[in-house]
Amino acid sequence: MIVKSGIRSIISIFLMWIISILFLLKYSEIYFNNSSIIIPLYTLIFTGLLYFFSRVKINTAYLRILSAMIIVSALLIILFTPRLGAIGRLPSIEEWLGMLFAGEFPYNSGLTPSSFPGLFLMALPLWLIGNAGLIEIAGLILFFYLVFSIKDNFSHLKIFLLVSTPVFYYGIAVRCELFFNMSLVIFTAWLVINHFGRKNKMTDFFILPLLVGLGLSTRSVVLIFYVIFMLWYFRDNLGNLVKFSIPMSLLFISLLLPLYFWDKESFMNNGPFAIQSRLSALPSFIVAFFLIASVYLGWIVRSFREVLFSSGVIIFLMVIISFILKIFDHGFAKAFYADLIDLSYLAFPLPLFILSIEFKKHGHFTGEILYD
């Protein structure tokens, strides 16, 4: 165990609060020119509601209805309201797919699409029906499925934490797919936990590895999660880890190779590895350090929630270090307010933190775990 469940949950909630404060600091200044009132007010309301929801119990049926209402509300916003802001995530998906079907090398887009091909292929059906922004709805569906599948007595608290953060509304307003990206990755791991080892080799060493390979084929940052998860899950049978990794890796490579051979020079200069490296601005030794830390954590974590928490912390730290380096290079005002820092990357650890939350309640004197 890395830290006790209660402490782990408090850290997760605190880091979520930090993420929310960063969003409020930037956008309250941009739109209202006043963060000195909004941030303390948000903190006060957040703390009060957090205390309330940590003390009450809500019937699961009501929570499912509430989740459905949130999904429908988000769907209506995406269908009937224009995309806000100049964030180019949705346009980059649309332009990548448009260039692909026009026979042009898609990574030569001026919008610097940074995702691996798997993400664009998953957005393809939605793009074909005219609204790739619906991928955010898919992310919400996956997230709520995980909330109710990873069972505990705190589903209502997790739903509150989601809707209490500005990141949730930001993602819907600008049609940012990063929340979907990480929810999908967690979902593929949850499928492995629930379906691997049921004496079906086709499922174990073909279907599930391909699903994980598709998750890996979204962005390089998800490798942090998969390293920790797979070392934790397969630690007792490294042979299965090798057999699982082969089709997973083959799918990842097979999605990249056609693009590499299409235009080698453009792939090396404008492809996903080059763009992700430029956007993160993280030196290689920092990336290597966090990868080594992920391997270590994969051996010491003891539960899926610890996998979620530890990978969330590492991804959070990588994003924050990237921000700090850009602030040193360009100054705080230019980096933070002139979009040299992309706060949307903080959507990556958000579902990891929320889903990692657990509190264990023990019976008096007996030590029996009543729920976790």
Short mmCIF file of C-alpha atoms in Angstrom, two decimals:
data_model
loop_
_atom_site.label_atom_id
_atom_site.label_comp_id
_atom_site.label_asym_id
_atom_site.label_seq_id
_atom_site.Cartn_x
_atom_site.Cartn_y
_atom_site.Cartn_z
CA MET A 1 0.00 0.00 0.00
CA ILE A 2 1.42 3.41 -0.99
CA VAL A 3 -0.62 5.39 1.55
CA LYS A 4 -3.76 4.62 3.51
CA SER A 5 -7.01 4.87 1.57
CA GLY A 6 -8.27 7.89 3.49
CA ILE A 7 -5.05 9.85 3.04
CA ARG A 8 -4.93 8.84 -0.61
CA SER A 9 -8.45 10.14 -1.12
CA ILE A 10 -7.71 13.42 0.64
CA ILE A 11 -4.65 13.93 -1.58
CA SER A 12 -6.75 13.18 -4.67
CA ILE A 13 -9.41 15.70 -3.65
CA PHE A 14 -6.77 18.31 -2.80
CA LEU A 15 -5.07 17.92 -6.21
CA MET A 16 -8.47 18.19 -7.90
CA TRP A 17 -9.00 21.43 -6.00
CA ILE A 18 -5.61 22.68 -7.25
CA ILE A 19 -6.64 21.85 -10.82
CA SER A 20 -9.91 23.74 -10.38
CA ILE A 21 -8.13 26.74 -8.88
CA LEU A 22 -5.77 26.95 -11.85
CA PHE A 23 -8.72 26.99 -14.24
CA LEU A 24 -10.53 29.62 -12.17
CA LEU A 25 -7.39 31.75 -11.86
CA LYS A 26 -6.98 31.91 -15.62
CA TYR A 27 -10.54 32.21 -16.85
CA SER A 28 -11.95 34.39 -14.07
CA GLU A 29 -9.23 36.91 -14.88
CA ILE A 30 -9.82 36.65 -18.63
CA TYR A 31 -13.63 36.91 -18.52
CA PHE A 32 -14.31 38.77 -15.25
CA ASN A 33 -10.97 40.42 -14.47
CA ASN A 34 -11.42 39.32 -10.88
CA SER A 35 -10.19 36.09 -9.32
CA SER A 36 -9.78 37.44 -5.78
CA ILE A 37 -13.47 36.90 -5.02
CA ILE A 38 -14.29 33.94 -7.28
CA ILE A 39 -11.55 31.63 -5.99
CA PRO A 40 -12.28 32.03 -2.24
CA LEU A 41 -16.02 31.76 -2.93
CA TYR A 42 -15.53 28.59 -4.96
CA THR A 43 -13.31 27.11 -2.24
CA LEU A 44 -15.89 27.86 0.43
CA ILE A 45 -18.76 26.31 -1.55
CA PHE A 46 -16.65 23.34 -2.65
CA THR A 47 -15.56 22.61 0.93
CA GLY A 48 -19.09 22.89 2.30
CA LEU A 49 -20.64 20.65 -0.33
CA LEU A 50 -17.77 18.18 -0.05
CA TYR A 51 -18.42 17.87 3.69
CA PHE A 52 -22.15 17.42 3.06
CA PHE A 53 -21.77 14.75 0.37
CA SER A 54 -19.20 12.87 2.43
CA ARG A 55 -21.77 12.51 5.22
CA VAL A 56 -24.92 11.53 3.33
CA LYS A 57 -26.00 8.45 1.42
CA ILE A 58 -28.02 8.63 -1.79
CA ASN A 59 -29.94 5.77 -3.35
CA THR A 60 -28.12 4.28 -6.34
CA ALA A 61 -31.25 4.50 -8.49
CA TYR A 62 -31.36 8.27 -7.96
CA LEU A 63 -27.66 8.53 -8.79
CA ARG A 64 -28.20 6.68 -12.06
CA ILE A 65 -31.02 9.07 -12.97
CA LEU A 66 -28.79 12.02 -12.07
CA SER A 67 -25.98 10.62 -14.21
CA ALA A 68 -28.36 10.19 -17.14
CA MET A 69 -29.52 13.80 -16.71
CA ILE A 70 -25.92 15.04 -16.74
CA ILE A 71 -25.20 13.08 -19.93
CA VAL A 72 -28.36 14.36 -21.64
CA SER A 73 -27.61 17.95 -20.60
CA ALA A 74 -24.09 17.68 -22.00
CA LEU A 75 -25.48 16.14 -25.19
CA LEU A 76 -27.92 19.02 -25.69
CA ILE A 77 -25.15 21.56 -25.17
CA ILE A 78 -22.93 19.88 -27.73
CA LEU A 79 -25.76 19.49 -30.25
CA PHE A 80 -27.32 22.93 -29.96
CA THR A 81 -24.69 25.40 -28.78
CA PRO A 82 -21.57 26.61 -30.59
CA ARG A 83 -18.14 25.59 -29.45
CA LEU A 84 -16.58 28.25 -27.22
CA GLY A 85 -13.07 29.62 -27.32
CA ALA A 86 -10.21 29.16 -29.74
CA ILE A 87 -8.96 25.84 -28.38
CA GLY A 88 -8.13 23.75 -31.43
CA ARG A 89 -8.72 20.22 -30.14
CA LEU A 90 -11.96 19.53 -31.98
CA PRO A 91 -10.83 21.38 -35.14
CA SER A 92 -7.59 19.39 -35.11
CA ILE A 93 -9.55 16.12 -35.08
CA GLU A 94 -11.80 17.33 -37.89
CA GLU A 95 -8.91 18.60 -39.99
CA TRP A 96 -6.83 15.43 -39.43
CA LEU A 97 -9.68 13.25 -40.67
CA GLY A 98 -10.51 15.63 -43.50
CA MET A 99 -6.91 15.64 -44.73
CA LEU A 100 -6.73 11.85 -44.44
CA PHE A 101 -9.77 11.37 -46.66
CA ALA A 102 -8.47 14.03 -49.05
CA GLY A 103 -5.29 12.02 -49.53
CA GLU A 104 -3.05 14.50 -47.69
CA PHE A 105 -0.65 13.55 -44.91
CA PRO A 106 -2.85 14.35 -41.87
CA TYR A 107 -0.10 15.37 -39.45
CA ASN A 108 0.89 18.24 -41.73
CA SER A 109 -2.13 20.09 -40.41
CA GLY A 110 -1.42 23.59 -39.16
CA LEU A 111 -3.41 22.79 -36.01
CA THR A 112 -0.64 20.48 -34.74
CA PRO A 113 -2.70 17.36 -33.97
CA SER A 114 -0.76 15.53 -31.24
CA SER A 115 -2.76 12.33 -30.78
CA PHE A 116 -1.79 8.93 -32.09
CA PRO A 117 -3.97 7.57 -34.94
CA GLY A 118 -6.17 5.46 -32.63
CA LEU A 119 -7.90 8.51 -31.20
CA PHE A 120 -8.75 9.90 -34.64
CA LEU A 121 -10.08 6.52 -35.77
CA MET A 122 -12.36 6.37 -32.73
CA ALA A 123 -13.66 9.84 -33.57
CA LEU A 124 -14.21 8.84 -37.22
CA PRO A 125 -17.83 7.55 -36.88
CA LEU A 126 -18.84 10.74 -35.07
CA TRP A 127 -17.07 12.89 -37.66
CA LEU A 128 -18.88 11.04 -40.44
CA ILE A 129 -22.26 11.89 -38.88
CA GLY A 130 -21.20 15.51 -38.60
CA ASN A 131 -20.27 16.06 -34.93
CA ALA A 132 -16.94 14.74 -33.65
CA GLY A 133 -17.56 16.72 -30.45
CA LEU A 134 -19.89 13.92 -29.34
CA ILE A 135 -16.77 12.04 -28.29
CA GLU A 136 -17.10 13.96 -25.02
CA ILE A 137 -20.45 12.24 -24.42
CA ALA A 138 -18.77 8.88 -24.94
CA GLY A 139 -16.28 9.88 -22.25
CA LEU A 140 -19.06 10.71 -19.79
CA ILE A 141 -20.81 7.40 -20.47
CA LEU A 142 -17.59 5.48 -19.84
CA PHE A 143 -16.87 7.49 -16.71
CA PHE A 144 -20.29 6.91 -15.15
CA TYR A 145 -20.09 3.23 -16.06
CA LEU A 146 -16.83 3.05 -14.10
CA VAL A 147 -18.29 4.98 -11.15
CA PHE A 148 -21.06 2.41 -10.74
CA SER A 149 -18.91 -0.62 -11.62
CA ILE A 150 -16.00 0.08 -9.25
CA LYS A 151 -18.32 -0.40 -6.34
CA ASP A 152 -18.19 1.46 -3.02
CA ASN A 153 -20.46 3.70 -0.95
CA PHE A 154 -19.18 6.93 -2.44
CA SER A 155 -20.60 7.06 -5.97
CA HIS A 156 -22.51 10.22 -5.05
CA LEU A 157 -19.31 11.89 -3.85
CA LYS A 158 -17.55 11.04 -7.11
CA ILE A 159 -20.39 12.47 -9.17
CA PHE A 160 -20.27 15.64 -7.08
CA LEU A 161 -16.50 15.93 -7.58
CA LEU A 162 -16.94 15.66 -11.34
CA VAL A 163 -19.59 18.35 -11.64
CA SER A 164 -17.88 20.61 -9.09
CA THR A 165 -14.75 21.12 -11.17
CA PRO A 166 -14.50 23.76 -13.92
CA VAL A 167 -12.64 21.18 -16.03
CA PHE A 168 -15.92 19.32 -16.59
CA TYR A 169 -17.69 22.39 -18.02
CA TYR A 170 -14.59 23.49 -19.92
CA GLY A 171 -14.36 20.14 -21.68
CA ILE A 172 -17.97 20.32 -22.85
CA ALA A 173 -17.81 23.99 -23.84
CA VAL A 174 -14.66 23.69 -25.97
CA ARG A 175 -15.27 20.05 -27.05
CA CYS A 176 -12.05 18.77 -25.47
CA GLU A 177 -11.56 15.02 -25.85
CA LEU A 178 -8.94 14.51 -23.10
CA PHE A 179 -11.47 13.39 -20.46
CA PHE A 180 -12.77 10.81 -22.92
CA ASN A 181 -9.21 9.72 -23.65
CA MET A 182 -8.39 8.85 -20.04
CA SER A 183 -11.84 7.42 -19.28
CA LEU A 184 -11.38 5.07 -22.24
CA VAL A 185 -7.97 3.97 -21.00
CA ILE A 186 -9.30 3.23 -17.51
CA PHE A 187 -12.23 1.36 -19.07
CA THR A 188 -9.92 -0.92 -21.05
CA ALA A 189 -8.03 -1.77 -17.85
CA TRP A 190 -11.31 -2.48 -16.07
CA LEU A 191 -12.25 -4.87 -18.87
CA VAL A 192 -8.98 -6.73 -18.35
CA ILE A 193 -9.65 -7.04 -14.61
CA ASN A 194 -13.13 -8.43 -15.18
CA HIS A 195 -12.60 -10.64 -18.23
CA PHE A 196 -8.99 -11.86 -18.30
CA GLY A 197 -8.34 -15.40 -17.12
CA ARG A 198 -11.75 -16.92 -17.81
CA LYS A 199 -10.26 -19.78 -19.81
CA ASN A 200 -10.84 -18.06 -23.13
CA LYS A 201 -7.50 -17.55 -24.86
CA MET A 202 -9.09 -15.58 -27.70
CA THR A 203 -10.31 -13.03 -25.18
CA ASP A 204 -7.18 -13.10 -23.03
CA PHE A 205 -4.52 -12.82 -25.71
CA PHE A 206 -6.29 -11.24 -28.68
CA ILE A 207 -9.42 -9.21 -27.93
CA LEU A 208 -8.33 -7.62 -24.63
CA PRO A 209 -4.78 -6.84 -25.82
CA LEU A 210 -6.19 -5.18 -28.93
CA LEU A 211 -8.51 -3.04 -26.83
CA VAL A 212 -5.61 -1.99 -24.61
CA GLY A 213 -3.50 -1.40 -27.73
CA LEU A 214 -6.23 0.90 -29.02
CA GLY A 215 -6.13 2.82 -25.74
CA LEU A 216 -2.35 3.04 -26.02
CA SER A 217 -2.77 4.41 -29.55
CA THR A 218 -4.24 7.66 -28.28
CA ARG A 219 -1.44 9.60 -26.54
CA SER A 220 1.97 8.76 -25.13
CA VAL A 221 1.04 9.97 -21.64
CA VAL A 222 -1.32 7.00 -21.17
CA LEU A 223 1.75 4.75 -21.17
CA ILE A 224 2.27 5.84 -17.55
CA PHE A 225 -1.06 4.32 -16.56
CA TYR A 226 -0.61 1.15 -18.59
CA VAL A 227 2.90 0.49 -17.23
CA ILE A 228 1.66 0.69 -13.63
CA PHE A 229 -1.52 -1.24 -14.35
CA MET A 230 0.04 -4.09 -16.31
CA LEU A 231 2.93 -4.62 -13.90
CA TRP A 232 0.43 -4.69 -11.03
CA TYR A 233 -2.03 -6.99 -12.77
CA PHE A 234 0.46 -9.47 -14.27
CA ARG A 235 3.10 -9.41 -11.53
CA ASP A 236 2.37 -13.01 -10.59
CA ASN A 237 2.68 -14.29 -14.16
CA LEU A 238 5.16 -12.36 -16.29
CA GLY A 239 4.68 -14.87 -19.10
CA ASN A 240 1.10 -13.67 -19.48
CA LEU A 241 2.40 -10.09 -19.48
CA VAL A 242 4.65 -10.91 -22.45
CA LYS A 243 1.91 -12.77 -24.34
CA PHE A 244 -0.54 -9.93 -23.65
CA SER A 245 1.92 -7.24 -24.71
CA ILE A 246 2.71 -8.71 -28.12
CA PRO A 247 -0.69 -8.16 -29.86
CA MET A 248 -1.12 -4.91 -27.93
CA SER A 249 2.19 -3.58 -29.26
CA LEU A 250 1.55 -4.90 -32.76
CA LEU A 251 -1.69 -2.93 -32.98
CA PHE A 252 0.03 0.22 -31.73
CA ILE A 253 2.81 -0.16 -34.31
CA SER A 254 0.47 -1.16 -37.15
CA LEU A 255 -1.49 2.09 -36.78
CA LEU A 256 1.71 4.15 -37.02
CA LEU A 257 3.64 2.33 -39.74
CA PRO A 258 1.36 3.29 -42.67
CA LEU A 259 1.77 6.94 -41.74
CA TYR A 260 5.52 6.55 -41.34
CA PHE A 261 5.93 4.99 -44.78
CA TRP A 262 3.51 7.47 -46.31
CA ASP A 263 5.82 10.42 -45.59
CA LYS A 264 8.85 9.61 -43.45
CA GLU A 265 10.13 13.17 -43.25
CA SER A 266 6.77 14.65 -42.29
CA PHE A 267 6.19 11.85 -39.78
CA MET A 268 9.50 12.55 -38.04
CA ASN A 269 9.07 16.34 -38.07
CA ASN A 270 5.29 16.74 -37.64
CA GLY A 271 4.14 13.34 -36.41
CA PRO A 272 2.67 12.60 -32.98
CA PHE A 273 6.01 11.91 -31.25
CA ALA A 274 7.49 15.20 -32.45
CA ILE A 275 4.40 17.26 -31.62
CA GLN A 276 3.87 15.71 -28.18
CA SER A 277 7.53 16.31 -27.36
CA ARG A 278 7.36 19.96 -28.45
CA LEU A 279 4.10 20.67 -26.65
CA SER A 280 5.17 19.10 -23.37
CA ALA A 281 8.64 20.71 -23.41
CA LEU A 282 9.77 18.05 -20.93
CA PRO A 283 13.46 17.13 -21.08
CA SER A 284 14.17 13.47 -21.83
CA PHE A 285 15.67 12.82 -18.39
CA ILE A 286 12.44 13.91 -16.69
CA VAL A 287 10.36 11.65 -18.92
CA ALA A 288 12.78 8.78 -18.21
CA PHE A 289 12.57 9.44 -14.46
CA PHE A 290 8.78 9.23 -14.46
CA LEU A 291 8.82 6.07 -16.58
CA ILE A 292 11.21 4.44 -14.11
CA ALA A 293 8.98 5.63 -11.26
CA SER A 294 6.01 4.05 -13.03
CA VAL A 295 7.81 0.71 -13.23
CA TYR A 296 8.61 0.89 -9.52
CA LEU A 297 5.04 1.81 -8.62
CA GLY A 298 3.73 -1.04 -10.75
CA TRP A 299 5.54 -3.45 -8.42
CA ILE A 300 4.44 -1.91 -5.12
CA VAL A 301 0.78 -0.95 -5.64
CA ARG A 302 -1.71 -3.37 -4.12
CA SER A 303 -5.08 -2.47 -5.65
CA PHE A 304 -6.67 -0.99 -8.75
CA ARG A 305 -7.43 2.22 -6.85
CA GLU A 306 -3.74 2.54 -6.01
CA VAL A 307 -2.99 2.10 -9.72
CA LEU A 308 -5.41 4.95 -10.48
CA PHE A 309 -4.01 7.18 -7.75
CA SER A 310 -0.31 6.65 -8.48
CA SER A 311 -0.70 7.12 -12.24
CA GLY A 312 -2.83 10.22 -11.62
CA VAL A 313 -0.13 11.75 -9.40
CA ILE A 314 2.64 11.06 -11.92
CA ILE A 315 0.65 12.51 -14.84
CA PHE A 316 -0.31 15.52 -12.71
CA LEU A 317 3.35 16.13 -11.82
CA MET A 318 4.44 15.79 -15.45
CA VAL A 319 1.90 18.38 -16.54
CA ILE A 320 2.78 20.77 -13.71
CA ILE A 321 6.53 20.46 -14.39
CA SER A 322 5.85 21.20 -18.06
CA PHE A 323 3.94 24.32 -16.98
CA ILE A 324 6.75 25.44 -14.66
CA LEU A 325 9.38 25.07 -17.38
CA LYS A 326 7.31 27.19 -19.76
CA ILE A 327 6.84 29.83 -17.05
CA PHE A 328 10.62 29.99 -16.54
CA ASP A 329 11.12 30.38 -20.30
CA HIS A 330 8.40 32.96 -21.03
CA GLY A 331 7.31 34.50 -17.72
CA PHE A 332 4.11 33.75 -15.81
CA ALA A 333 1.75 36.19 -17.51
CA LYS A 334 2.71 35.22 -21.06
CA ALA A 335 2.84 31.50 -20.39
CA PHE A 336 -0.30 31.28 -18.28
CA TYR A 337 -2.65 33.77 -19.92
CA ALA A 338 -1.41 33.70 -23.53
CA ASP A 339 -2.06 29.96 -23.90
CA LEU A 340 1.56 28.82 -23.96
CA ILE A 341 0.34 26.64 -21.08
CA ASP A 342 -2.55 24.40 -22.04
CA LEU A 343 -4.55 23.79 -18.87
CA SER A 344 -6.73 21.24 -20.64
CA TYR A 345 -3.98 18.64 -20.07
CA LEU A 346 -5.05 18.64 -16.43
CA ALA A 347 -8.16 16.77 -17.59
CA PHE A 348 -5.96 13.67 -17.85
CA PRO A 349 -5.51 12.99 -14.12
CA LEU A 350 -9.05 14.09 -13.22
CA PRO A 351 -10.89 10.76 -13.75
CA LEU A 352 -7.93 8.92 -12.22
CA PHE A 353 -8.21 10.96 -9.01
CA ILE A 354 -11.99 10.70 -8.80
CA LEU A 355 -12.14 6.95 -9.36
CA SER A 356 -9.26 6.30 -6.93
CA ILE A 357 -11.23 7.68 -3.99
CA GLU A 358 -12.17 5.23 -1.26
CA PHE A 359 -12.67 5.37 2.48
CA LYS A 360 -12.64 2.26 4.63
CA LYS A 361 -15.00 2.19 7.60
CA HIS A 362 -14.24 -0.38 10.26
CA GLY A 363 -16.52 -1.88 12.87
CA HIS A 364 -15.75 -0.82 16.44
CA PHE A 365 -13.34 -3.22 18.21
CA THR A 366 -13.77 -5.97 15.57
CA GLY A 367 -11.63 -4.47 12.81
CA GLU A 368 -14.14 -5.72 10.23
CA ILE A 369 -14.26 -3.67 7.06
CA LEU A 370 -17.87 -2.60 6.65
CA TYR A 371 -17.32 -1.07 3.24
CA ASP A 372 -14.48 0.19 1.10
#
